[in-house]
Short mmCIF file of C-alpha atoms and ligand atoms in Angstrom, two decimals:
data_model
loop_
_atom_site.label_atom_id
_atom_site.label_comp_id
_atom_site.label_asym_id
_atom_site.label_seq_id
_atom_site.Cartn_x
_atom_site.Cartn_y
_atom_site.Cartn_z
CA UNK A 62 0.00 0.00 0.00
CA UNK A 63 2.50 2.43 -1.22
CA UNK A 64 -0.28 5.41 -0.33
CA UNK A 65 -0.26 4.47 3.27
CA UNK A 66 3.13 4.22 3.47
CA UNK A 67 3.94 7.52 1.99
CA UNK A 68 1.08 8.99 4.10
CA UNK A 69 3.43 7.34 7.40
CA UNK A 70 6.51 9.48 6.12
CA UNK A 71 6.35 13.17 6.04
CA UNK A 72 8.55 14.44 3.31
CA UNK A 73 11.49 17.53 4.16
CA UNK A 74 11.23 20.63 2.02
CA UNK A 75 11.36 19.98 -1.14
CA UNK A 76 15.05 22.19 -1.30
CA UNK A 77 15.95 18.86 0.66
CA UNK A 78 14.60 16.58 -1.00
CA UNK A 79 16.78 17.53 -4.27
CA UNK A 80 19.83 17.86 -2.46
CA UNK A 81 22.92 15.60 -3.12
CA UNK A 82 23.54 12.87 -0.66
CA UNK A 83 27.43 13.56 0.62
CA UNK A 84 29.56 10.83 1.47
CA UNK A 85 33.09 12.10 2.21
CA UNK A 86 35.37 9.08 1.18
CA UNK A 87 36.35 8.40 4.61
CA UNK A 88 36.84 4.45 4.84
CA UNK A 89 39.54 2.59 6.36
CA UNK A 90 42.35 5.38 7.09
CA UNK A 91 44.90 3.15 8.33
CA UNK A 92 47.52 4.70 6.36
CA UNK A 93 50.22 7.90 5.18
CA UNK A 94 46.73 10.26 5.15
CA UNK A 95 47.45 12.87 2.28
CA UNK A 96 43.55 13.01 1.61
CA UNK A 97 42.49 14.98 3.68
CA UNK A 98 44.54 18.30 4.21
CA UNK A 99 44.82 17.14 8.06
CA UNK A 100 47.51 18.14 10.60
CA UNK A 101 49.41 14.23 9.58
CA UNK A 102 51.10 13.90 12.41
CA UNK A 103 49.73 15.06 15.92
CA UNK A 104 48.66 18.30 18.11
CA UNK A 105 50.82 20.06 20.35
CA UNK A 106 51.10 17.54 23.33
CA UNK A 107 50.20 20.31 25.47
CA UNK A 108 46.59 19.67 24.15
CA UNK A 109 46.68 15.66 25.36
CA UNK A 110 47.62 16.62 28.84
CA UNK A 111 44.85 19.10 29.00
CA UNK A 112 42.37 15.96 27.59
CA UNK A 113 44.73 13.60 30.69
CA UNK A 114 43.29 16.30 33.18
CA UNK A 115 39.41 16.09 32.38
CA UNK A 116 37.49 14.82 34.94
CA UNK A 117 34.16 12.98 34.77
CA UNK A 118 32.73 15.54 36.28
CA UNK A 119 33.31 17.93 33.39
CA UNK A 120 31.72 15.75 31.26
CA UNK A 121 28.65 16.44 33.36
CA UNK A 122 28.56 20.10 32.77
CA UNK A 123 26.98 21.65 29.48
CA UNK A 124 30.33 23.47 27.62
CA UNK A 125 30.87 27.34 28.40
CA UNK A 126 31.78 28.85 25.21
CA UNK A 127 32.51 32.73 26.37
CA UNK A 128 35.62 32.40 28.55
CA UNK A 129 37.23 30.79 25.71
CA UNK A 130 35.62 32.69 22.74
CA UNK A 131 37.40 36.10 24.38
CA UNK A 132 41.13 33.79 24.55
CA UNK A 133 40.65 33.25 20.84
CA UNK A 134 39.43 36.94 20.46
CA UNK A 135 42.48 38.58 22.27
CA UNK A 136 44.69 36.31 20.05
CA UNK A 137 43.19 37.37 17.11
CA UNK A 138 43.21 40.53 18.56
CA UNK A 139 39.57 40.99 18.12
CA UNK A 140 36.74 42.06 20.78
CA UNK A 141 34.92 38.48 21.83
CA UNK A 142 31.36 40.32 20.14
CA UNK A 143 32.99 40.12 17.29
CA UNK A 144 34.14 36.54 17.05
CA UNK A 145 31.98 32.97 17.71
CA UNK A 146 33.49 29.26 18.13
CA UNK A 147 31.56 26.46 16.25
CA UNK A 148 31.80 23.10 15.44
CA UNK A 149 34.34 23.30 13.00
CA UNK A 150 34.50 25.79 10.02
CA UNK A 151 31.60 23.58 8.31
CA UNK A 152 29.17 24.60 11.27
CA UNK A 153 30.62 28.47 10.49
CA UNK A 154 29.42 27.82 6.94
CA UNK A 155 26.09 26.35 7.63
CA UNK A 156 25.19 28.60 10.21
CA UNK A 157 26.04 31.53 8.29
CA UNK A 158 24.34 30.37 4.96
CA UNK A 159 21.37 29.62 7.09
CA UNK A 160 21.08 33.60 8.54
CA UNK A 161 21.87 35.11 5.23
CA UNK A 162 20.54 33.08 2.42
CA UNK A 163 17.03 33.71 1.23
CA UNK A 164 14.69 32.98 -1.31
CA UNK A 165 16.00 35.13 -4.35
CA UNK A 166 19.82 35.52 -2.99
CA UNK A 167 22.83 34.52 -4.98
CA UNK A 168 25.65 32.92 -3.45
CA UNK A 169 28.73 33.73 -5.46
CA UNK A 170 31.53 30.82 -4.75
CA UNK A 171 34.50 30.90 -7.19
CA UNK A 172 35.23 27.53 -8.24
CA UNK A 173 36.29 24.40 -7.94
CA UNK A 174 35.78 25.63 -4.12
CA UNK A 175 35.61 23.40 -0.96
CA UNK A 176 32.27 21.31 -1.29
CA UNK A 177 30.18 22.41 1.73
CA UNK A 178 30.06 25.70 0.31
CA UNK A 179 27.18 24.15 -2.08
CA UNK A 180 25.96 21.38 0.04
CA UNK A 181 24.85 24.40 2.46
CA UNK A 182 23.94 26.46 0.10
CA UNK A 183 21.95 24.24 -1.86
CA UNK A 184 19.75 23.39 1.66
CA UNK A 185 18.55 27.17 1.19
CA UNK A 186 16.43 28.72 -1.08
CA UNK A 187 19.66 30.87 -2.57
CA UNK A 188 20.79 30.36 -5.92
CA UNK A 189 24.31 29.31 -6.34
CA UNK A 190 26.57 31.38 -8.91
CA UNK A 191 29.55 29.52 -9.96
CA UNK A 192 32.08 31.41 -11.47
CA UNK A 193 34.35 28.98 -12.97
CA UNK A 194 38.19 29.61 -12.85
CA UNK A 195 40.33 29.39 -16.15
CA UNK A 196 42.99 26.45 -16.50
CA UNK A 197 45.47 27.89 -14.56
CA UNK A 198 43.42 27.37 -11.79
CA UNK A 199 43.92 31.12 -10.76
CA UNK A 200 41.06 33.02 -8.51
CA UNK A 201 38.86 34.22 -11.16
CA UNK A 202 38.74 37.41 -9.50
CA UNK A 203 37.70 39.99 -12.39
CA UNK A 204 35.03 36.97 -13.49
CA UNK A 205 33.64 37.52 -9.90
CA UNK A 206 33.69 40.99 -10.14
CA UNK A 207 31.54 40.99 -13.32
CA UNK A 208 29.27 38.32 -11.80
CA UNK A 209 28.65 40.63 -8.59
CA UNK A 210 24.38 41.59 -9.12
CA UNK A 211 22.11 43.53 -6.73
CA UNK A 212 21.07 39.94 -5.85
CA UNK A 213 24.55 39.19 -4.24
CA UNK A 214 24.03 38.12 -0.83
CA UNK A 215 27.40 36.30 -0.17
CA UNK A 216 30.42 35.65 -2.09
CA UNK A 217 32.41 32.79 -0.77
CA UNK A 218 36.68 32.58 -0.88
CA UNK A 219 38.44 29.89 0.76
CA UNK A 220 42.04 31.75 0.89
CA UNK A 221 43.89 29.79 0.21
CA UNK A 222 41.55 28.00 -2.28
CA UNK A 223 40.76 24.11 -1.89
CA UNK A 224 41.89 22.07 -4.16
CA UNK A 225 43.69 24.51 -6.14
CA UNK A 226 46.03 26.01 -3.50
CA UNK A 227 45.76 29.81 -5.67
CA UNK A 228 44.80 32.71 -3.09
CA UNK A 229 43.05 35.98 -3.64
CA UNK A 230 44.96 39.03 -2.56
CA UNK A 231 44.29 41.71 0.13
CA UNK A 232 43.50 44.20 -3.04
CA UNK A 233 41.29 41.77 -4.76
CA UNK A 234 39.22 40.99 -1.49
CA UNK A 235 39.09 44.91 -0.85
CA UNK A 236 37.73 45.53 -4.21
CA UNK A 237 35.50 42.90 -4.07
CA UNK A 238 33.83 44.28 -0.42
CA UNK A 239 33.75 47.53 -2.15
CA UNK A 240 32.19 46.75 -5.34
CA UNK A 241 29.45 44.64 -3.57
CA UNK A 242 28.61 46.45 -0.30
CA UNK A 243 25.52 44.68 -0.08
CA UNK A 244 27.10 41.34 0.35
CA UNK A 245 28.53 39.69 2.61
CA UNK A 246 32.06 38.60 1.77
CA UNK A 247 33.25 35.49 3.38
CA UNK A 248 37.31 34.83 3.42
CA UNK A 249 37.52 31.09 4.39
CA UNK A 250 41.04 31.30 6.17
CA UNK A 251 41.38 27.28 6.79
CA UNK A 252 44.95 27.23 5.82
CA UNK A 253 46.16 30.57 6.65
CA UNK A 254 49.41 29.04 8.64
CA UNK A 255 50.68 27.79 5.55
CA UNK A 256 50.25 31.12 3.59
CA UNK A 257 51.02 34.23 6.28
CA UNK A 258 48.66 36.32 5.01
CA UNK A 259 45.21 37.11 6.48
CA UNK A 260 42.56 39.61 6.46
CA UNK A 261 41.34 39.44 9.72
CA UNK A 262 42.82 42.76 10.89
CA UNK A 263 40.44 43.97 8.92
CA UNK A 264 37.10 42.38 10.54
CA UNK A 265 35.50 45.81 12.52
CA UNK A 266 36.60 48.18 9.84
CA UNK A 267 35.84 46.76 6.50
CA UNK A 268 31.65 46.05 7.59
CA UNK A 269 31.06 43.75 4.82
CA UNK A 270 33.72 41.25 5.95
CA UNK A 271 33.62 37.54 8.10
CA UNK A 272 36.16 35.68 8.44
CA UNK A 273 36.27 31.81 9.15
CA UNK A 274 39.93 30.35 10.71
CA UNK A 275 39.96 26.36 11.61
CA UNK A 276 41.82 24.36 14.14
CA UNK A 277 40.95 21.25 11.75
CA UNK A 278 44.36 21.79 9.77
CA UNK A 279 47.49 23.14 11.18
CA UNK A 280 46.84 22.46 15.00
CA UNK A 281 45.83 19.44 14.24
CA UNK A 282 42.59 19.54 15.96
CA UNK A 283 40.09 17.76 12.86
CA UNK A 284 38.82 15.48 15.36
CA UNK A 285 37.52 18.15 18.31
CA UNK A 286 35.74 20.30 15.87
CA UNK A 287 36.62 23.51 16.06
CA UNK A 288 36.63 26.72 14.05
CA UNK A 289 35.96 30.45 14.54
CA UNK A 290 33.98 33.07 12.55
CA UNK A 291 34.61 36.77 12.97
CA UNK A 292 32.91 39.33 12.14
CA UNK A 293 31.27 42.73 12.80
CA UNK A 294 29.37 43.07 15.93
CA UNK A 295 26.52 43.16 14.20
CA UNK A 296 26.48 40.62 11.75
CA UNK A 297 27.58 38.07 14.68
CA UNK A 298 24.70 38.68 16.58
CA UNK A 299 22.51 37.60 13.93
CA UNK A 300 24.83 34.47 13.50
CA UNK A 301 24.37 33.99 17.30
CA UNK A 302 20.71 33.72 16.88
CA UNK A 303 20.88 30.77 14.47
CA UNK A 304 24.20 28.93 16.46
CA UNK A 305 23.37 26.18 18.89
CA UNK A 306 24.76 27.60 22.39
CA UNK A 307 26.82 24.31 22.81
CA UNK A 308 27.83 22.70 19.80
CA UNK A 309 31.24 23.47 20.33
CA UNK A 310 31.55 20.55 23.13
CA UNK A 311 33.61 20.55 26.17
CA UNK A 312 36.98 18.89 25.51
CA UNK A 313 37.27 20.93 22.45
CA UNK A 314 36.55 24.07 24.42
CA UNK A 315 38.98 23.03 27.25
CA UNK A 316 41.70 21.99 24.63
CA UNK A 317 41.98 25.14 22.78
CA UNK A 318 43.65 27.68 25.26
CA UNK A 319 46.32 25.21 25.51
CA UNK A 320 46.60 24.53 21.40
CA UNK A 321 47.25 28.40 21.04
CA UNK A 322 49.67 28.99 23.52
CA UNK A 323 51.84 26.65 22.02
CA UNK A 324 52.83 28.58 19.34
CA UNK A 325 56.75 26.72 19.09
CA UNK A 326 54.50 23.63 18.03
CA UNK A 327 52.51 25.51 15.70
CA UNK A 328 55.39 27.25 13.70
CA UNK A 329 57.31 23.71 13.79
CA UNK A 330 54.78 21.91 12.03
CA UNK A 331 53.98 24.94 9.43
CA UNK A 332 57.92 25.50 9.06
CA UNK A 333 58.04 21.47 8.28
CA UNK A 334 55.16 21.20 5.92
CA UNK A 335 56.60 24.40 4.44
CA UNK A 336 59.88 22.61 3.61
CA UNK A 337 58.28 19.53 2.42
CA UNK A 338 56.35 21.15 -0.34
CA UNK A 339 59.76 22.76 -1.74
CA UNK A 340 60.71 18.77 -1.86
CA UNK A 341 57.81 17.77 -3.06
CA UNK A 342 57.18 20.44 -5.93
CA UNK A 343 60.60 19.28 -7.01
CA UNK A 344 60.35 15.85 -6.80
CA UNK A 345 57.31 16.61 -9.18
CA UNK A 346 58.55 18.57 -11.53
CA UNK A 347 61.64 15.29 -11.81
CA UNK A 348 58.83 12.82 -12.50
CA UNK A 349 57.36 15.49 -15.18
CA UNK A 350 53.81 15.85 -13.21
CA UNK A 351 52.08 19.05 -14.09
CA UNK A 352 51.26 20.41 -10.64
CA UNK A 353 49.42 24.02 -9.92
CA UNK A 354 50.79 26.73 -7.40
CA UNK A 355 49.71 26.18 -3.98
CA UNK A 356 50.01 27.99 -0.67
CA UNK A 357 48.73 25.82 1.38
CA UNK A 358 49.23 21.87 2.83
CA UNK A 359 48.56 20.10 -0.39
CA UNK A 360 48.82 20.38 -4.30
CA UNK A 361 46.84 19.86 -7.13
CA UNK A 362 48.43 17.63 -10.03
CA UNK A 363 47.78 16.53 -13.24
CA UNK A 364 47.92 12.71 -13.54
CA UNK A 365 45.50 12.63 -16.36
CA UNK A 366 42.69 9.66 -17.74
CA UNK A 367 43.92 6.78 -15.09
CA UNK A 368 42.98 9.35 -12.21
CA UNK A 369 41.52 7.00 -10.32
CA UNK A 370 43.95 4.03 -10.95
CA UNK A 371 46.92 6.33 -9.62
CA UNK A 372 44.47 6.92 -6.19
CA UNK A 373 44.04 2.97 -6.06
CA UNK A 374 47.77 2.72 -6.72
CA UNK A 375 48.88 5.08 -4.02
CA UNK A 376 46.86 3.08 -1.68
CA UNK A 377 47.97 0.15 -2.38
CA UNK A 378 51.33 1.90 -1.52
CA UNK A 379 49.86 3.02 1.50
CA UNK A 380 49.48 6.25 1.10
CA UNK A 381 45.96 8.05 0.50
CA UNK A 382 45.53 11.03 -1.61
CA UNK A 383 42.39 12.23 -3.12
CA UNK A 384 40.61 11.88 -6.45
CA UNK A 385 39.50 15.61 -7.71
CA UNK A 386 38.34 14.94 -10.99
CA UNK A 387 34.59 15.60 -10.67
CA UNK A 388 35.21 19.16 -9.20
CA UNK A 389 34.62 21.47 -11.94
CA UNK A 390 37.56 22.16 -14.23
CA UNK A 391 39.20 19.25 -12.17
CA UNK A 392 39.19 16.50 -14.81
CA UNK A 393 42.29 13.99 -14.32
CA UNK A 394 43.59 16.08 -11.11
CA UNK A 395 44.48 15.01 -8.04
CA UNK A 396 45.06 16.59 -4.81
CA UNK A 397 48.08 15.38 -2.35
CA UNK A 398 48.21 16.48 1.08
CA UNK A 399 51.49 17.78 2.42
CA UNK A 400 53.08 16.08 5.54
CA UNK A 401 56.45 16.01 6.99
CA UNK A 402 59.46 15.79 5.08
CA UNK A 403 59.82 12.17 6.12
CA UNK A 404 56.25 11.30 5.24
CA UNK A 405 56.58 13.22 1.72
CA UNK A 406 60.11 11.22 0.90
CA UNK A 407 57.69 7.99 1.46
CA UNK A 408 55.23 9.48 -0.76
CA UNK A 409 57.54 10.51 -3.29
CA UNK A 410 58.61 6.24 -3.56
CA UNK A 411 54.68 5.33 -3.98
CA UNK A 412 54.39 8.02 -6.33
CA UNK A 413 57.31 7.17 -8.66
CA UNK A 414 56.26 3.36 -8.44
CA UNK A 415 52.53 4.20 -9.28
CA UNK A 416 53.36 6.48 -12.16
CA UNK A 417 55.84 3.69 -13.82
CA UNK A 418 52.87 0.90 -12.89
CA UNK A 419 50.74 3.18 -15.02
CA UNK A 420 52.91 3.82 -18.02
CA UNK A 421 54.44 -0.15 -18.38
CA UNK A 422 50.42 -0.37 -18.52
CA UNK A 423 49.32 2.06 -20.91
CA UNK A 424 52.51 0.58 -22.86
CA UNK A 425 51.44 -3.26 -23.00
CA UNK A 426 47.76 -1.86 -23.49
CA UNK A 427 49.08 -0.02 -26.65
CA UNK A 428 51.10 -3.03 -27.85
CA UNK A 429 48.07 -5.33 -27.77
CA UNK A 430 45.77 -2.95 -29.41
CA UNK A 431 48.79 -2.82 -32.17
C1 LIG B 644 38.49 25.72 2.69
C2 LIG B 644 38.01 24.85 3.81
N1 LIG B 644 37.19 25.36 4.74
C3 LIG B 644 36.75 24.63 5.76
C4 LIG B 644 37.10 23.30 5.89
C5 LIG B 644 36.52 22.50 7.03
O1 LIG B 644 37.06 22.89 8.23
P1 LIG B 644 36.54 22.26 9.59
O2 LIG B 644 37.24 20.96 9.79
O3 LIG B 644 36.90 23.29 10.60
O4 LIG B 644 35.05 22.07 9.47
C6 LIG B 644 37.95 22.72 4.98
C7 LIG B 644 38.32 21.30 5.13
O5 LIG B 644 38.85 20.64 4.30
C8 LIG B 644 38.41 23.51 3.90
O6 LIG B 644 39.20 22.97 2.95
#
């Protein structure tokens, strides 16, 4: 009785309903992890003798956010109105959509972009604007310009960009505030440590401006869930309004004072990754792999029609990289994480090995087609 049974099961909104189903390819992760743009070897160990220290009763209490949302504000050197913890930068995202987006908005994203940009978005009633970048992968800034319309509610930047690794400049993010005051402009800072440059001095003063900054990369922190968004007063209070009072949970929250005050762990890791992408880029350009520019913890490169044979291949190596050829523009790319130098050396061996699997291949394939 299909009538009945439809009748037993009341249906979302019909925005819902269309939405895509997203699976991030977690699996079985027992291995080198250059998939995910994660911290790939540990947090400060400062942060595991805070978790050593939490008592059972603290589990008992719901999590106070405010004493530690104004340590993260006087390190950003913000006011704590002006900046809000949530459950990772993804929360940030959703929350923020959520406030802002409504029926007859445009979202403006740049892309390829990070994918919960559109997953969000496309739970609203906003229309999405993609603005695609050209080959070089560059931010598409004058593209964006000319795509800004009096519909514009928020324009979207991950600087750096995911997967591409390009940035926007301070200029270009100026301009773009300026040309479309009416907008919110969002400047996804999720791997800012790797790139040194940031506009969050500018949150208060430019009033079209929110910022997002993660503890998911750099500190090492993917598995607390934790990010910030900054903003004016203003425009956090209506974020406030929509943000569940403790979804930033306890251990996080008690973790975090300790995570930034240990900045010698923080600049070790950066300075390490930083090194390792010199080796890597070079070991690259040796094995004649098209790669793109990247400021942050990974790089995008070109591996071509086997795409997903090379990710099987790395695995089987044991290291696990990830398969960007259905973002748009992506076709054949994939994106590898940067780790240590000592993890990259390992992934430079399963790299060479999968790229010479693939060509004796695509050689014996050729000679029995001959
Ligand atoms: C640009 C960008 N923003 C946000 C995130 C998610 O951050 P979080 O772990 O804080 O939700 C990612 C994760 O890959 C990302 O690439």
């Amino acid at each position: 009785m299909p009538e009945m049974e439809t009748a037993l099961h009341p249906m979302p909104r019909a925005r819902v309903q269309a939405m895509k189903e997203y699976h991030p390819p977690l699996g079985s992760r027992d291995a080198l992890r250059l998939d995910f743009n994660e911290n790939t070897v540990a947090c400060s160990p400062a942060v595991r003798e805070v978790l050593g220290r939490i008592s059972m009763g603290d589990l008992t209490r719901y999590p106070e956010r405010e004493p530690v949302e104004a340590i993260v504000a006087a390190h950003l050197a913000l006011a704590p109105p002006q900046v809000a913890l949530t459950n990772g930068v993804d929360e940030a995202i959703h929350v923020l959509f959520e406030a802002f987006l409504d029926a007859g908005d445009e979202l403006l994203l740049p892309v390829p972009t990070y994918t919960m940009y559109e997953v969000y978005a496309s739970a609203t009633d906003a229309r999405v604007i993609a603005v695609q970048a050209a080959g070089d992968l560059r931010f598409p800034f004058e593209r964006l310009l000319s795509a800004i319309s009096p519909r514009t509610k928020i324009v979207a930047i991950a600087n750096p960009n995911s997967p591409s690794g390009s940035v926007a400049t301070r200029q270009q993010i100026l301009e773009i505030a300026r040309r479309a005051p009416h907008a919110l402009v969002l400047v996804d800072e999720a791997y800012f440590h790797f790139h040194g440059e940031t506009v969050i001095d500018l949150v208060g003063t430019l009033p079209n401006l929110i910022v997002a900054r993660t503890f998911s990369k750099a500190y090492g922190l993917a598995g607390l869930r934790l990010g910030v968004l900054a903003a004016s007063i203003e425009h956090m209070r209506w974020v406030r309004r929509v943000l569940s009072p403790y979804s930033v949970n306890s251990l996080a929250l008690a973790c975090l004072p300790a995570a930034l005050h240990d900045t010698a762990y923080l600049d070790w890791y950066v300075g390490e990754v930083l090194a390792a992408r010199t080796d890597f880029e070079q070991a690259l350009d040796a094995a004649g792999v098209r790669r793109w520019p990247s400021s942050a913890n990974f790089i995008l490169v070109e591996i071509g029609a086997q795409h997903s044979e090379f990710v099987r291949r790395m695995q089987a190596a044991g290291v696990l990289v990830r398969d960007r050829s259905n973002d748009p523009g992506c076709d054949g790319l994939v994106r590898i994480t940067i780790g240590t130098r000592e993890q990259m050396r390992d992934a430079v061996v399963a790299l060479n090995k999968a790229l010479a699997e693939l060509r004796d291949a695509s050689s014996r394939q050729a000679g029995e087609t001959r």
